Amino acid sequence: LKPYAVKLHAIELSQPETGRPVARIRVAVWATLADRSALSLSQPQIESDQLEAFWMLVPDRFLCQPQRTERPLRVHVDDLTIASRRGQPLSFGRVDLELQPHARGTRVEIEAVQSHSPDDAPIRLTLHRDRRSDSPTTMGTLQTGATALPCSALADFSPLLKRLGPDAEFSGNIEWELADLRWQLNLRGSHFRKIDLSRVFETLPHRLTGLADVDFNRGVIDPGGRRIDIDGVVIARDGNVGGSFVRAASQSLNFGVTDDAISQYNLPYDRLGLHFNINGVQLRLTGQCAGEPGYESVPPGVALCADGRVLAWSTGTLLESTSLARAIAPEHSVSVPLAQQTASMLNLLLLPSRPLPEDGYGTGTARITRTNPLTGDPSIVEPRISGLDRPLKSQ
């Protein structure tokens, strides 16, 4: 057969329902060859907040529809950009993709080189769609090597990555598996750098600032299978921690703390170091400042230091994993009878976002805070004064 090619210019992919732009491609060339199909893309741009829609429009169609992957496919991409409104774009000078169909499945291997990479070290992504069972699964592996990827480039797509801050970076390995509505994630060998703790804690009741690095030795998270097994180290530098957080760590996590640390409202620190291990229902936190450059003389188990002084320590007492939630919870939080049998109810029962009235439901005085007279006169608004039995005044 003679090669047959189609060349298209100024392509735009949009969501079918909303019409929102998902991706733009300057030039695309599709060729049908004797033994395979080939696709060449020039200067594609994908919107970060539309990555899920892009996945459904393009990759998902090839992975999950066998009739579209009867022949091997090779794709070459020049100057790929993932554009983000919240952070720096993620650009790749070259992307090469090879799709190989096989019995009851499809395998995709992608190699990408980040733009302006000093050593042209490739990033490798592997996807495998397995259709051998009644519930097909998609397995993926990302290996960045020494290349650090900016988390902010995907902040529009993932609220979790947005919480890491504008300068956070990821490198290392991630593995995942998707089957129906169930997913599993393995973070073993992954590294996160320059995490802005003030962004992580901005919606939490305790204060914690500084830049943190996190390294995962193990990292299996399987919500559907009710399994979590993570182990790693977090090191933070040059920040501040609220006194309420220090007290919570002492009360809920069995940290030892100095009187100076627990009495201050805002406590500056030089180094915060923790080795964390969560395995099922068990939690172990051990101070990790010892051995850090400049902290070689610090005793084992120290978790918080400032100006050479030890402020908090933890020797790895075995705790319930829910103790971590108890330490982070606000003071007005309530105790909930949590068990596997009652977990599904928590999606229906509302937890208080602020302290409840001391007299409970039904005993407060009924109030009208604002009313608009039918005559068109100015609104009647309750004055902002203490006491619930004061008369309403017209403004």
Short mmCIF file of C-alpha atoms in Angstrom, two decimals:
data_model
loop_
_atom_site.label_atom_id
_atom_site.label_comp_id
_atom_site.label_asym_id
_atom_site.label_seq_id
_atom_site.Cartn_x
_atom_site.Cartn_y
_atom_site.Cartn_z
CA LEU A 1 0.00 0.00 0.00
CA LYS A 2 1.15 3.52 -0.72
CA PRO A 3 1.45 5.88 2.24
CA TYR A 4 -1.53 8.14 2.75
CA ALA A 5 -1.20 11.33 4.77
CA VAL A 6 -3.51 14.10 5.97
CA LYS A 7 -2.21 17.49 7.12
CA LEU A 8 -4.33 19.79 9.31
CA HIS A 9 -3.67 23.34 10.51
CA ALA A 10 -4.92 25.34 13.53
CA ILE A 11 -6.72 22.49 15.30
CA GLU A 12 -8.75 23.25 18.43
CA LEU A 13 -10.22 20.58 20.71
CA SER A 14 -13.20 21.68 22.82
CA GLN A 15 -15.48 20.12 25.38
CA PRO A 16 -18.55 18.76 23.54
CA GLU A 17 -21.05 20.22 26.04
CA THR A 18 -19.53 23.49 27.25
CA GLY A 19 -17.41 24.39 24.23
CA ARG A 20 -14.49 25.32 26.50
CA PRO A 21 -11.11 25.01 24.74
CA VAL A 22 -9.15 21.95 25.85
CA ALA A 23 -6.13 21.96 23.53
CA ARG A 24 -4.76 23.71 20.44
CA ILE A 25 -2.39 22.27 17.82
CA ARG A 26 -0.64 24.39 15.19
CA VAL A 27 -0.02 21.56 12.71
CA ALA A 28 -0.90 17.85 12.71
CA VAL A 29 0.07 15.24 10.13
CA TRP A 30 -1.55 11.78 10.12
CA ALA A 31 -0.07 9.02 7.96
CA THR A 32 -1.24 5.46 7.40
CA LEU A 33 1.74 3.22 6.58
CA ALA A 34 1.97 -0.46 5.72
CA ASP A 35 2.70 -1.70 9.24
CA ARG A 36 1.56 1.15 11.48
CA SER A 37 0.01 4.60 11.77
CA ALA A 38 2.03 7.72 12.47
CA LEU A 39 1.10 11.12 13.87
CA SER A 40 3.22 14.26 14.03
CA LEU A 41 2.14 17.26 16.13
CA SER A 42 3.70 20.71 16.12
CA GLN A 43 3.33 23.14 19.06
CA PRO A 44 0.33 21.63 20.87
CA GLN A 45 -0.89 23.47 23.96
CA ILE A 46 -3.07 21.82 26.60
CA GLU A 47 -4.94 23.80 29.27
CA SER A 48 -4.02 22.53 32.74
CA ASP A 49 -7.55 22.84 34.13
CA GLN A 50 -8.86 20.81 31.18
CA LEU A 51 -6.50 17.83 31.51
CA GLU A 52 -9.34 15.55 32.58
CA ALA A 53 -11.35 16.54 29.51
CA PHE A 54 -8.24 16.11 27.31
CA TRP A 55 -7.77 12.61 28.72
CA MET A 56 -11.38 11.71 27.87
CA LEU A 57 -11.13 13.21 24.37
CA VAL A 58 -7.82 11.66 23.29
CA PRO A 59 -5.85 9.14 25.39
CA ASP A 60 -8.89 7.45 26.88
CA ARG A 61 -10.30 6.82 23.39
CA PHE A 62 -7.14 4.96 22.35
CA LEU A 63 -6.65 3.04 25.60
CA CYS A 64 -10.25 1.99 26.23
CA GLN A 65 -11.59 1.42 22.70
CA PRO A 66 -9.91 -1.63 21.11
CA GLN A 67 -11.30 -0.87 17.65
CA ARG A 68 -9.14 2.30 17.58
CA THR A 69 -5.90 0.48 18.43
CA GLU A 70 -5.81 -2.40 15.97
CA ARG A 71 -2.51 -1.10 14.53
CA PRO A 72 0.63 0.16 16.26
CA LEU A 73 0.84 3.95 16.46
CA ARG A 74 3.86 6.22 16.73
CA VAL A 75 3.51 9.88 17.69
CA HIS A 76 6.17 12.58 17.58
CA VAL A 77 5.48 15.95 19.23
CA ASP A 78 7.50 19.16 19.00
CA ASP A 79 7.16 21.91 21.64
CA LEU A 80 4.38 20.61 23.89
CA THR A 81 3.12 23.10 26.50
CA ILE A 82 0.80 22.51 29.45
CA ALA A 83 -0.46 26.02 30.23
CA SER A 84 -1.52 26.99 33.75
CA ARG A 85 -3.26 30.13 34.96
CA ARG A 86 -1.92 29.62 38.50
CA GLY A 87 1.73 28.74 37.91
CA GLN A 88 4.53 28.42 35.43
CA PRO A 89 3.85 26.42 32.26
CA LEU A 90 5.29 22.95 31.76
CA SER A 91 7.08 22.72 28.40
CA PHE A 92 8.62 19.78 26.57
CA GLY A 93 10.83 20.28 23.54
CA ARG A 94 10.29 16.71 22.37
CA VAL A 95 7.76 13.96 23.12
CA ASP A 96 7.82 10.51 21.51
CA LEU A 97 4.97 8.05 21.98
CA GLU A 98 4.63 4.44 20.90
CA LEU A 99 1.30 2.62 21.22
CA GLN A 100 1.39 -1.14 20.88
CA PRO A 101 -1.84 -3.18 20.86
CA HIS A 102 -1.76 -6.76 22.10
CA ALA A 103 -4.22 -9.47 23.04
CA ARG A 104 -6.73 -8.07 25.54
CA GLY A 105 -4.89 -4.83 26.14
CA THR A 106 -2.94 -1.78 24.99
CA ARG A 107 0.47 -0.52 26.07
CA VAL A 108 1.72 3.05 25.63
CA GLU A 109 5.29 4.19 26.24
CA ILE A 110 6.11 7.91 26.27
CA GLU A 111 9.50 9.59 26.45
CA ALA A 112 9.66 13.36 26.93
CA VAL A 113 12.48 15.86 27.29
CA GLN A 114 11.71 19.06 29.17
CA SER A 115 12.50 22.30 27.35
CA HIS A 116 15.87 23.84 28.27
CA SER A 117 16.89 20.67 30.10
CA PRO A 118 20.67 20.96 30.70
CA ASP A 119 21.37 17.26 30.07
CA ASP A 120 18.36 16.26 27.92
CA ALA A 121 17.48 13.62 30.51
CA PRO A 122 14.17 12.02 29.42
CA ILE A 123 11.04 11.62 31.49
CA ARG A 124 9.33 8.26 30.94
CA LEU A 125 5.62 7.53 31.25
CA THR A 126 4.15 4.06 30.72
CA LEU A 127 0.42 3.29 30.47
CA HIS A 128 -1.04 -0.20 30.24
CA ARG A 129 -4.73 -0.94 29.68
CA ASP A 130 -5.47 -4.52 30.78
CA ARG A 131 -8.75 -6.02 29.51
CA ARG A 132 -8.19 -9.62 30.63
CA SER A 133 -10.85 -9.41 33.36
CA ASP A 134 -14.44 -8.22 33.50
CA SER A 135 -13.20 -5.00 35.13
CA PRO A 136 -10.48 -3.53 32.86
CA THR A 137 -7.72 -1.65 34.67
CA THR A 138 -5.33 1.12 33.66
CA MET A 139 -1.87 1.00 35.21
CA GLY A 140 0.61 3.83 34.92
CA THR A 141 4.21 4.57 35.88
CA LEU A 142 5.95 7.96 35.82
CA GLN A 143 9.74 8.17 36.11
CA THR A 144 11.30 11.63 36.03
CA GLY A 145 14.86 10.61 36.88
CA ALA A 146 16.77 13.66 38.03
CA THR A 147 14.38 16.06 36.25
CA ALA A 148 12.23 18.15 38.60
CA LEU A 149 8.73 19.01 37.39
CA PRO A 150 6.90 22.13 38.69
CA CYS A 151 3.76 21.11 40.58
CA SER A 152 2.16 24.50 39.84
CA ALA A 153 1.85 23.55 36.15
CA LEU A 154 -0.88 21.08 37.17
CA ALA A 155 -2.40 23.24 39.93
CA ASP A 156 -5.47 24.03 37.82
CA PHE A 157 -6.07 20.29 37.45
CA SER A 158 -5.38 19.13 41.02
CA PRO A 159 -6.38 21.16 44.11
CA LEU A 160 -3.89 19.08 46.11
CA LEU A 161 -0.97 20.25 43.96
CA LYS A 162 -2.21 23.83 44.24
CA ARG A 163 -1.91 23.56 48.03
CA LEU A 164 1.82 22.77 47.75
CA GLY A 165 2.64 26.34 46.71
CA PRO A 166 3.93 28.06 43.57
CA ASP A 167 7.53 26.79 43.73
CA ALA A 168 6.93 23.14 44.69
CA GLU A 169 8.64 20.52 42.50
CA PHE A 170 8.29 16.77 42.02
CA SER A 171 10.87 14.21 40.97
CA GLY A 172 11.21 10.45 41.19
CA ASN A 173 8.63 7.71 40.62
CA ILE A 174 4.85 7.37 40.87
CA GLU A 175 2.78 4.28 40.10
CA TRP A 176 -1.01 4.17 39.95
CA GLU A 177 -3.84 1.84 39.04
CA LEU A 178 -7.42 2.71 38.04
CA ALA A 179 -10.25 0.19 37.88
CA ASP A 180 -13.83 1.42 37.51
CA LEU A 181 -14.17 4.04 40.27
CA ARG A 182 -11.39 2.59 42.44
CA TRP A 183 -7.81 3.85 42.40
CA GLN A 184 -4.53 2.96 44.05
CA LEU A 185 -1.41 5.10 44.29
CA ASN A 186 2.19 4.18 45.09
CA LEU A 187 4.54 7.07 45.94
CA ARG A 188 7.60 4.93 46.71
CA GLY A 189 10.67 6.72 45.44
CA SER A 190 8.94 10.08 44.95
CA HIS A 191 10.37 13.39 46.15
CA PHE A 192 8.65 16.74 46.70
CA ARG A 193 10.70 19.90 47.15
CA LYS A 194 10.00 23.52 48.18
CA ILE A 195 6.55 22.82 49.63
CA ASP A 196 5.11 26.04 51.08
CA LEU A 197 3.73 24.96 54.46
CA SER A 198 1.81 28.22 54.87
CA ARG A 199 -0.25 27.20 51.80
CA VAL A 200 -0.73 23.65 53.07
CA PHE A 201 -2.00 24.93 56.43
CA GLU A 202 -3.90 28.01 55.25
CA THR A 203 -7.32 26.36 55.79
CA LEU A 204 -6.29 24.48 58.94
CA PRO A 205 -6.73 25.81 62.46
CA HIS A 206 -2.99 25.78 63.34
CA ARG A 207 -0.19 27.94 62.04
CA LEU A 208 2.85 26.40 60.32
CA THR A 209 5.14 28.11 57.80
CA GLY A 210 8.45 27.34 56.11
CA LEU A 211 9.67 25.43 53.06
CA ALA A 212 9.59 21.64 53.33
CA ASP A 213 11.01 18.65 51.44
CA VAL A 214 9.30 15.25 51.57
CA ASP A 215 10.84 11.92 50.53
CA PHE A 216 8.76 8.73 50.38
CA ASN A 217 10.38 5.37 51.10
CA ARG A 218 7.00 3.59 50.89
CA GLY A 219 3.75 5.11 49.74
CA VAL A 220 0.84 2.77 49.05
CA ILE A 221 -2.55 4.52 49.26
CA ASP A 222 -5.61 2.42 48.39
CA PRO A 223 -8.85 4.06 49.61
CA GLY A 224 -11.06 1.40 48.05
CA GLY A 225 -9.19 -1.43 49.72
CA ARG A 226 -9.00 0.52 53.00
CA ARG A 227 -5.20 0.31 52.91
CA ILE A 228 -2.51 2.89 53.60
CA ASP A 229 1.17 2.10 54.04
CA ILE A 230 3.45 5.14 53.79
CA ASP A 231 6.90 5.80 55.18
CA GLY A 232 9.10 8.81 54.62
CA VAL A 233 10.85 11.89 55.94
CA VAL A 234 9.80 15.53 55.99
CA ILE A 235 12.36 18.30 56.63
CA ALA A 236 11.25 21.94 56.92
CA ARG A 237 13.43 25.02 57.35
CA ASP A 238 13.18 28.57 58.66
CA GLY A 239 9.53 28.96 59.52
CA ASN A 240 7.09 29.60 62.34
CA VAL A 241 4.80 27.26 64.24
CA GLY A 242 1.80 28.28 66.32
CA GLY A 243 1.69 27.49 70.00
CA SER A 244 -1.66 25.74 69.51
CA PHE A 245 -0.02 23.25 67.14
CA VAL A 246 2.76 22.55 69.65
CA ARG A 247 0.17 21.91 72.37
CA ALA A 248 -1.82 19.65 70.06
CA ALA A 249 1.33 17.65 69.22
CA SER A 250 2.00 17.24 72.92
CA GLN A 251 -1.55 16.20 73.80
CA SER A 252 -2.47 14.03 70.79
CA LEU A 253 0.87 12.76 69.44
CA ASN A 254 2.86 12.31 72.69
CA PHE A 255 5.52 14.84 71.67
CA GLY A 256 7.79 16.14 74.37
CA VAL A 257 7.89 19.94 74.33
CA THR A 258 9.65 22.63 76.33
CA ASP A 259 7.72 25.15 78.42
CA ASP A 260 9.10 27.90 76.19
CA ALA A 261 7.66 26.26 73.06
CA ILE A 262 4.22 25.55 74.45
CA SER A 263 3.71 29.03 75.90
CA GLN A 264 4.42 31.10 72.78
CA TYR A 265 1.75 32.18 70.32
CA ASN A 266 4.15 32.24 67.36
CA LEU A 267 7.36 30.24 67.62
CA PRO A 268 10.21 30.71 65.07
CA TYR A 269 12.20 27.57 64.23
CA ASP A 270 15.31 26.74 62.20
CA ARG A 271 14.64 23.08 61.51
CA LEU A 272 11.64 20.77 61.72
CA GLY A 273 12.35 17.10 60.95
CA LEU A 274 10.09 14.06 61.17
CA HIS A 275 10.24 10.45 60.07
CA PHE A 276 6.63 9.32 59.54
CA ASN A 277 5.31 5.78 59.26
CA ILE A 278 1.61 5.05 58.80
CA ASN A 279 0.65 1.40 58.36
CA GLY A 280 -3.07 0.73 58.50
CA VAL A 281 -4.36 1.90 61.86
CA GLN A 282 -0.90 2.49 63.33
CA LEU A 283 1.14 5.70 63.30
CA ARG A 284 4.73 6.33 64.35
CA LEU A 285 6.42 9.77 64.30
CA THR A 286 10.11 10.11 65.14
CA GLY A 287 12.12 13.32 65.31
CA GLN A 288 14.62 13.56 62.43
CA CYS A 289 16.67 16.71 63.05
CA ALA A 290 19.70 14.72 64.22
CA GLY A 291 22.22 14.28 61.43
CA GLU A 292 21.02 17.24 59.40
CA PRO A 293 23.90 19.51 58.24
CA GLY A 294 24.67 21.80 61.15
CA TYR A 295 22.66 19.66 63.57
CA GLU A 296 25.03 16.72 64.00
CA SER A 297 25.19 17.24 67.78
CA VAL A 298 21.41 17.18 68.25
CA PRO A 299 20.22 14.14 70.26
CA PRO A 300 18.17 11.45 68.44
CA GLY A 301 14.43 12.01 68.33
CA VAL A 302 14.55 15.83 68.19
CA ALA A 303 11.79 17.17 65.91
CA LEU A 304 12.04 20.98 66.33
CA CYS A 305 15.02 23.27 66.84
CA ALA A 306 15.62 27.01 67.05
CA ASP A 307 18.95 28.80 67.57
CA GLY A 308 20.58 25.57 68.72
CA ARG A 309 17.84 24.92 71.30
CA VAL A 310 15.67 21.81 71.33
CA LEU A 311 11.97 22.74 71.36
CA ALA A 312 10.14 19.43 70.68
CA TRP A 313 11.02 15.76 70.36
CA SER A 314 9.38 12.42 69.60
CA THR A 315 10.94 8.98 70.04
CA GLY A 316 8.47 7.08 67.87
CA THR A 317 5.72 6.03 70.24
CA LEU A 318 3.22 3.76 68.50
CA LEU A 319 -0.10 5.62 68.13
CA GLU A 320 -3.45 5.22 66.43
CA SER A 321 -3.30 6.74 62.94
CA THR A 322 -6.37 8.83 63.75
CA SER A 323 -4.24 10.70 66.31
CA LEU A 324 -2.87 12.79 63.46
CA ALA A 325 -6.36 14.03 62.58
CA ARG A 326 -6.99 14.75 66.26
CA ALA A 327 -3.84 16.89 66.44
CA ILE A 328 -4.75 18.93 63.36
CA ALA A 329 -8.45 19.33 64.26
CA PRO A 330 -9.70 22.69 65.61
CA GLU A 331 -10.49 23.08 69.29
CA HIS A 332 -14.25 23.01 68.66
CA SER A 333 -14.07 19.61 66.90
CA VAL A 334 -16.38 16.90 68.15
CA SER A 335 -15.76 13.23 68.85
CA VAL A 336 -17.31 10.93 66.25
CA PRO A 337 -17.85 7.17 66.75
CA LEU A 338 -15.80 6.08 63.74
CA ALA A 339 -15.68 2.48 62.54
CA GLN A 340 -15.78 0.72 59.18
CA GLN A 341 -19.48 0.06 59.78
CA THR A 342 -20.22 3.78 60.30
CA ALA A 343 -17.73 5.32 57.84
CA SER A 344 -20.32 5.63 55.07
CA MET A 345 -22.56 7.74 57.34
CA LEU A 346 -19.94 10.47 57.59
CA ASN A 347 -20.70 11.51 54.02
CA LEU A 348 -24.25 12.35 55.15
CA LEU A 349 -23.76 13.76 58.66
CA LEU A 350 -22.51 17.36 58.85
CA LEU A 351 -19.69 18.18 61.25
CA PRO A 352 -19.68 21.67 62.82
CA SER A 353 -17.45 24.29 61.19
CA ARG A 354 -17.55 26.43 64.34
CA PRO A 355 -18.47 25.93 68.02
CA LEU A 356 -22.11 25.05 68.61
CA PRO A 357 -24.23 27.27 70.95
CA GLU A 358 -23.89 26.19 74.55
CA ASP A 359 -27.68 25.85 74.98
CA GLY A 360 -28.01 23.57 71.90
CA TYR A 361 -30.86 23.51 69.42
CA GLY A 362 -34.25 25.11 69.94
CA THR A 363 -33.53 27.37 72.92
CA GLY A 364 -32.31 30.48 71.12
CA THR A 365 -34.43 33.57 70.56
CA ALA A 366 -35.98 33.83 67.10
CA ARG A 367 -34.62 36.76 65.11
CA ILE A 368 -35.30 38.60 61.87
CA THR A 369 -32.03 40.00 60.61
CA ARG A 370 -33.34 41.87 57.53
CA THR A 371 -36.72 42.63 55.95
CA ASN A 372 -37.82 44.64 52.91
CA PRO A 373 -41.16 46.51 53.40
CA LEU A 374 -43.70 46.15 50.55
CA THR A 375 -44.10 49.95 50.52
CA GLY A 376 -40.59 50.35 49.14
CA ASP A 377 -39.22 51.99 52.30
CA PRO A 378 -35.59 51.30 53.33
CA SER A 379 -34.74 47.82 54.60
CA ILE A 380 -35.08 47.12 58.31
CA VAL A 381 -31.85 45.58 59.56
CA GLU A 382 -30.94 44.15 62.95
CA PRO A 383 -28.28 46.39 64.56
CA ARG A 384 -24.84 44.87 65.18
CA ILE A 385 -25.00 45.03 68.98
CA SER A 386 -24.86 42.41 71.71
CA GLY A 387 -28.06 41.03 73.16
CA LEU A 388 -30.83 39.30 71.27
CA ASP A 389 -33.79 41.12 72.88
CA ARG A 390 -33.00 44.62 71.53
CA PRO A 391 -35.64 46.14 69.19
CA LEU A 392 -34.97 46.34 65.44
CA LYS A 393 -34.13 49.76 64.05
CA SER A 394 -34.85 51.23 60.65
CA GLN A 395 -31.93 52.47 58.56
#
